[in-house]
CSV table of C-alpha atoms in Angstrom, one decimal:
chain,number,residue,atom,x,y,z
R,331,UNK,CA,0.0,0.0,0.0
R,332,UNK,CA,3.1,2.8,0.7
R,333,UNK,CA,4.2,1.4,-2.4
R,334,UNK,CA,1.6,1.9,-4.3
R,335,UNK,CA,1.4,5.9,-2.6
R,336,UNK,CA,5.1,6.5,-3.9
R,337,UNK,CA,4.6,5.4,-7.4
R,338,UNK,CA,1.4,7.2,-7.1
R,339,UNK,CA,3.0,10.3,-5.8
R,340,UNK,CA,6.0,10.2,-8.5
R,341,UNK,CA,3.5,9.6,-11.4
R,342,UNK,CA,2.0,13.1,-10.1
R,343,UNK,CA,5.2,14.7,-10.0
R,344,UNK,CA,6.0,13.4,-13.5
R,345,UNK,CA,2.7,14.7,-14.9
R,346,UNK,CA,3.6,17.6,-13.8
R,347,UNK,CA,6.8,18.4,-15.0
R,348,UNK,CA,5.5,17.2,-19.0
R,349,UNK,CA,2.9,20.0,-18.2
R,350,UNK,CA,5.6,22.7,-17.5
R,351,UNK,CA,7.8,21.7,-20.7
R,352,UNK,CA,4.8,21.8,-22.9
R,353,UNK,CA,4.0,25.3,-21.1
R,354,UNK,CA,7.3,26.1,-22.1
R,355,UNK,CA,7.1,25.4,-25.6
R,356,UNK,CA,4.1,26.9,-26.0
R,357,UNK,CA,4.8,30.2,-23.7
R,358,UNK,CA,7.4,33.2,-23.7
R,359,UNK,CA,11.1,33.2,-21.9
R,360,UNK,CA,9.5,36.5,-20.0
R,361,UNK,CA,5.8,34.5,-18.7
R,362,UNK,CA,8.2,31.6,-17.6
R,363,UNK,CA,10.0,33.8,-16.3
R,364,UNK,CA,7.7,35.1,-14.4
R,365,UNK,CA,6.1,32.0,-13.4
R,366,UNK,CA,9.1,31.2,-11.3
R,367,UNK,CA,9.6,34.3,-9.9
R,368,UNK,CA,6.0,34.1,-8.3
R,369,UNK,CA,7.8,30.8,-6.3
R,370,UNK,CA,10.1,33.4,-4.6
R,371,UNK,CA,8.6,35.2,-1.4
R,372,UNK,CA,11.1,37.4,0.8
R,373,UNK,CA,10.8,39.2,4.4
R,374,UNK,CA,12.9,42.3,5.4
R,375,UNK,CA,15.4,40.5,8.0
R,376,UNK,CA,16.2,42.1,10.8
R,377,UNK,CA,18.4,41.2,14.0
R,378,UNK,CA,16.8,37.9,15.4
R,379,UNK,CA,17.3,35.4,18.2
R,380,UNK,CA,18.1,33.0,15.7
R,381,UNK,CA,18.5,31.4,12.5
R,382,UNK,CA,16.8,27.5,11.4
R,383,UNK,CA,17.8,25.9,8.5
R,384,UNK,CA,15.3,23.0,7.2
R,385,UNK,CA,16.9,20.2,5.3
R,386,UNK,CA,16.5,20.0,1.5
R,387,UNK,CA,18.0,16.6,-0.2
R,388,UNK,CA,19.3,18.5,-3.5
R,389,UNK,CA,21.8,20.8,-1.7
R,390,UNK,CA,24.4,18.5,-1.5
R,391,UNK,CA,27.0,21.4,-1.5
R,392,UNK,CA,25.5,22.9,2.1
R,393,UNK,CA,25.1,26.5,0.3
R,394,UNK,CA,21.9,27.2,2.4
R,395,UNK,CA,24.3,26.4,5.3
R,396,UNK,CA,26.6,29.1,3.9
R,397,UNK,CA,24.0,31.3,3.7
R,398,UNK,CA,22.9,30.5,7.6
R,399,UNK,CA,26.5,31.4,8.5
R,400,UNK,CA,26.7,34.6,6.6
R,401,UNK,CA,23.3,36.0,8.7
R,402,UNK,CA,25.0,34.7,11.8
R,403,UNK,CA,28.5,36.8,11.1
R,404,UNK,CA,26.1,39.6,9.8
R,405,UNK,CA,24.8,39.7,13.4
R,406,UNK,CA,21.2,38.5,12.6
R,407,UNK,CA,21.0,35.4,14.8
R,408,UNK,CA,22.7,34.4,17.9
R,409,UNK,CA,22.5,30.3,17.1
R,410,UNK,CA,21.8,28.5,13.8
R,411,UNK,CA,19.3,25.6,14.1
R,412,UNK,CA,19.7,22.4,11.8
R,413,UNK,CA,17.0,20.5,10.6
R,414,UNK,CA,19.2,16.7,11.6
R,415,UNK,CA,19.1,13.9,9.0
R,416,UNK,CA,20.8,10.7,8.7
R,417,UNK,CA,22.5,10.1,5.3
R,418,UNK,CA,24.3,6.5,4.9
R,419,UNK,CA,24.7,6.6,8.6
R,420,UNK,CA,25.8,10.0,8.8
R,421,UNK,CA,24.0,13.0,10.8
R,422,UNK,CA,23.6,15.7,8.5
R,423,UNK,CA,24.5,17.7,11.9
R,424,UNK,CA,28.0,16.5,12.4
R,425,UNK,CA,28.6,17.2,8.5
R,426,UNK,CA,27.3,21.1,9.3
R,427,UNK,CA,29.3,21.1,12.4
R,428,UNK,CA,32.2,20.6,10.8
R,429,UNK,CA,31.6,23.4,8.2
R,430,UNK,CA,30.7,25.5,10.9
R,431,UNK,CA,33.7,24.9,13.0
R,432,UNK,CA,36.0,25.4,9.3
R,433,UNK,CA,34.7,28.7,8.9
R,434,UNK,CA,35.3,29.8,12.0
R,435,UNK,CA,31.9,29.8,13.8
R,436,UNK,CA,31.9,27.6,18.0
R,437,UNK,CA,30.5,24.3,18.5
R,438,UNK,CA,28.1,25.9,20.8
R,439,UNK,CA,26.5,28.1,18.4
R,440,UNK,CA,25.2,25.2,16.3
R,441,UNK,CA,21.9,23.2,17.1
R,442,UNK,CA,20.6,20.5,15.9
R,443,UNK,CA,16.4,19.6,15.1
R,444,UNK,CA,15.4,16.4,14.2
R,445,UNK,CA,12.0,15.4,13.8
R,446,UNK,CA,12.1,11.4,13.1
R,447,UNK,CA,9.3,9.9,12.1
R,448,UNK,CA,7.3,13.5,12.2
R,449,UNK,CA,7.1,13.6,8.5
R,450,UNK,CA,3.2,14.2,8.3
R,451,UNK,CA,3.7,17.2,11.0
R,452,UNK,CA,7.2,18.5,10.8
R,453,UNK,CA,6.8,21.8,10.5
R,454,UNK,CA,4.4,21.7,13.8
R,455,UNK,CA,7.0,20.0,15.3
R,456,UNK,CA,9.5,22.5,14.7
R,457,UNK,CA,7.8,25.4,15.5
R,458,UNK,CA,7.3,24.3,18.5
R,459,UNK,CA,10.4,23.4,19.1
R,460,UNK,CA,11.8,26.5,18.9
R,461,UNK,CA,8.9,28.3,20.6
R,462,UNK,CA,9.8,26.1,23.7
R,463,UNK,CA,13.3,27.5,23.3
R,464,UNK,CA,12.2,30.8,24.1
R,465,UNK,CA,12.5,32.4,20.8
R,466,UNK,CA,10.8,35.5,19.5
R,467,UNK,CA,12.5,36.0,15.8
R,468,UNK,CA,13.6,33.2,13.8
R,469,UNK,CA,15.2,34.0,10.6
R,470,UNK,CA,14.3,30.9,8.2
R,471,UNK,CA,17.0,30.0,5.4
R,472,UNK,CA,15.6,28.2,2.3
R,473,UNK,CA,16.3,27.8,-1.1
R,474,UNK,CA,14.5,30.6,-3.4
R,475,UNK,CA,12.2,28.0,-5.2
R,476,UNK,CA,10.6,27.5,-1.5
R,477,UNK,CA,10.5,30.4,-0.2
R,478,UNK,CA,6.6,31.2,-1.1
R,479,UNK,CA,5.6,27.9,0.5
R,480,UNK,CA,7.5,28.2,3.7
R,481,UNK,CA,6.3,31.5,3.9
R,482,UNK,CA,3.2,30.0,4.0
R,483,UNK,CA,3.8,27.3,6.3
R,484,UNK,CA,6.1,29.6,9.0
R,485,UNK,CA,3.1,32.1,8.7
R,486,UNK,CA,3.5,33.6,12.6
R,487,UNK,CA,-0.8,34.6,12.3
R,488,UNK,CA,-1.4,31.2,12.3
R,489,UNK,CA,0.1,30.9,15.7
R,490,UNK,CA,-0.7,33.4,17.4
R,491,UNK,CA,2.3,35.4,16.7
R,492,UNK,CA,4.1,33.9,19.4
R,493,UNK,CA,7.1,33.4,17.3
R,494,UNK,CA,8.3,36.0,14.4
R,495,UNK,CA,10.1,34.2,11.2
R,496,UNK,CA,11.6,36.1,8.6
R,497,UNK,CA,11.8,33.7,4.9
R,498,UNK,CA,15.2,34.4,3.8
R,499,UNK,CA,15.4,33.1,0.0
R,500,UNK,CA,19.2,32.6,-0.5
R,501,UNK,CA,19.6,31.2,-4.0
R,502,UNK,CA,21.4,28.0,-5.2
R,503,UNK,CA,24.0,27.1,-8.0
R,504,UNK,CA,21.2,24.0,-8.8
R,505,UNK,CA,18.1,25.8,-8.9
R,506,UNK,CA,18.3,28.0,-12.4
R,507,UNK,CA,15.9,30.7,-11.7
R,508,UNK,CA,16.1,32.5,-15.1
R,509,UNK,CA,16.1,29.5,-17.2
R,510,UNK,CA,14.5,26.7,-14.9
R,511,UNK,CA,12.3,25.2,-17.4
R,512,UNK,CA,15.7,24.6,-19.5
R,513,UNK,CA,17.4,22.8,-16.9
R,514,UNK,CA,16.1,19.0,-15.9
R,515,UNK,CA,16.8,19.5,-12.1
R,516,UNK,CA,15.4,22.9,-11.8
R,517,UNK,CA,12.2,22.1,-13.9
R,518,UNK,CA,11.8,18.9,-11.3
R,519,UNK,CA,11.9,21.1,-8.8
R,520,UNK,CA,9.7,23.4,-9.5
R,521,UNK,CA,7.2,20.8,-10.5
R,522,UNK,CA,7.5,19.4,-7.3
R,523,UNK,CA,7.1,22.8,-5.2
R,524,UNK,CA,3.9,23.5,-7.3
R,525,UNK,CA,2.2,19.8,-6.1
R,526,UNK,CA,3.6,20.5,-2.8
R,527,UNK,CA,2.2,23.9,-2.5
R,528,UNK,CA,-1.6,22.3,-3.8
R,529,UNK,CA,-0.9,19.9,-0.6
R,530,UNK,CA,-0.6,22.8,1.8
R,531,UNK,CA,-3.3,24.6,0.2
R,532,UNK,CA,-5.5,21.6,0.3
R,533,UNK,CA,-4.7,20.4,3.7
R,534,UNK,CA,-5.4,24.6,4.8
R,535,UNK,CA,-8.8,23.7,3.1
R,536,UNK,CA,-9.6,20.8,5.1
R,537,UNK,CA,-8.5,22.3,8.1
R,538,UNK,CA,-11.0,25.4,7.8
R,539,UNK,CA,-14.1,23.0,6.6
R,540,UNK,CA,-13.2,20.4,9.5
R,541,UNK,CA,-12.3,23.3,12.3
């Protein structure tokens, strides 16, 4: 039966992506363009308590790491969450620590999140996480592509306002922005942010008509 969701779920994801070639065959450089662009949400950062970093699969280089490290040297966060992860055995943690600790930064002022088998409610889990820590501005550091989304889903009105986060889009050498529908990697991933946005959107829905 999860079987059967995954192939299910990819088959989606597929569909998707042959609808965004054929849109860009059949529309302007500028509309695409555009259409990415309207993926990319960003807040006006200011000084925060600290800085959380969700974990994304394709950055294999760490760059949104980077990124987490130049707010933290900019003097915008005190401490620099990671969202943990094993990969082949490894903690994605350890991996950032060491980055951290090569560019300078204390052991101290890394911490990890990890959310195990949260999948369905990770976000939740998170926020609460760092609610619990006493936090009142977190500065979230995604890749551009997701910014809209997590805007969405780090939206401090639906809490309350108990918690400020800022979306910080930092972009990515694997993520072509002005040619994405050109690129196989980018065009996957902006297929998959689209059905992934339709989940939130759908689950907000549900949410509402159940609450």
């Amino acid at each position: 039966m999860g079987i059967k969701g995954k192939v299910g779920c990819g088959c989606l994801i597929g569909i998707l992506v042959i609808i965004m070639v054929l849109a860009g065959l059949s529309l302007h450089p500028v509309s695409l363009r555009f259409l990415g662009k309207s993926f990319r949400y960003e807040d006006k950062i200011v000084p925060a308590d600290a800085i959380f970093v969700p974990r994304f699969q394709e950055d294999h280089n760490g760059e949104l790491y980077v990124e987490a490290f130049r707010e933290y040297f900019s003097g915008n966060g005190k401490v620099v969450y990671i969202e943990n992860d094993k990969v082949l055995g490894t903690d994605i943690y350890d991996l950032v620590s060491r980055l951290a600790k090569s560019r300078g930064i204390k052991d101290n002022v890394t911490k990890p999140l990890y959310a195990e088998d949260r999948e369905d409610r990770k976000t939740s889990f998170f926020k609460q996480k760092l609610k619990e820590a006493g936090l009142k501005k977190v500065i979230v550091v995604v890749p551009e592509y997701a910014s809209r989304r997590y805007h969405n889903m780090y939206d401090p009105t639906r809490d309350g306002g108990a918690v400020l986060y800022m979306i910080k889009p930092a972009k990515v050498s694997y993520f072509r922005a002005d040619r994405w529908w050109r690129d196989e990697l980018s065009r996957s991933l902006m297929a998959r942010e689209f059905y992934a946005s339709l989940l939130y959107y759908y689950s907000m829905l549900r949410k509402e008509k159940t609450g």
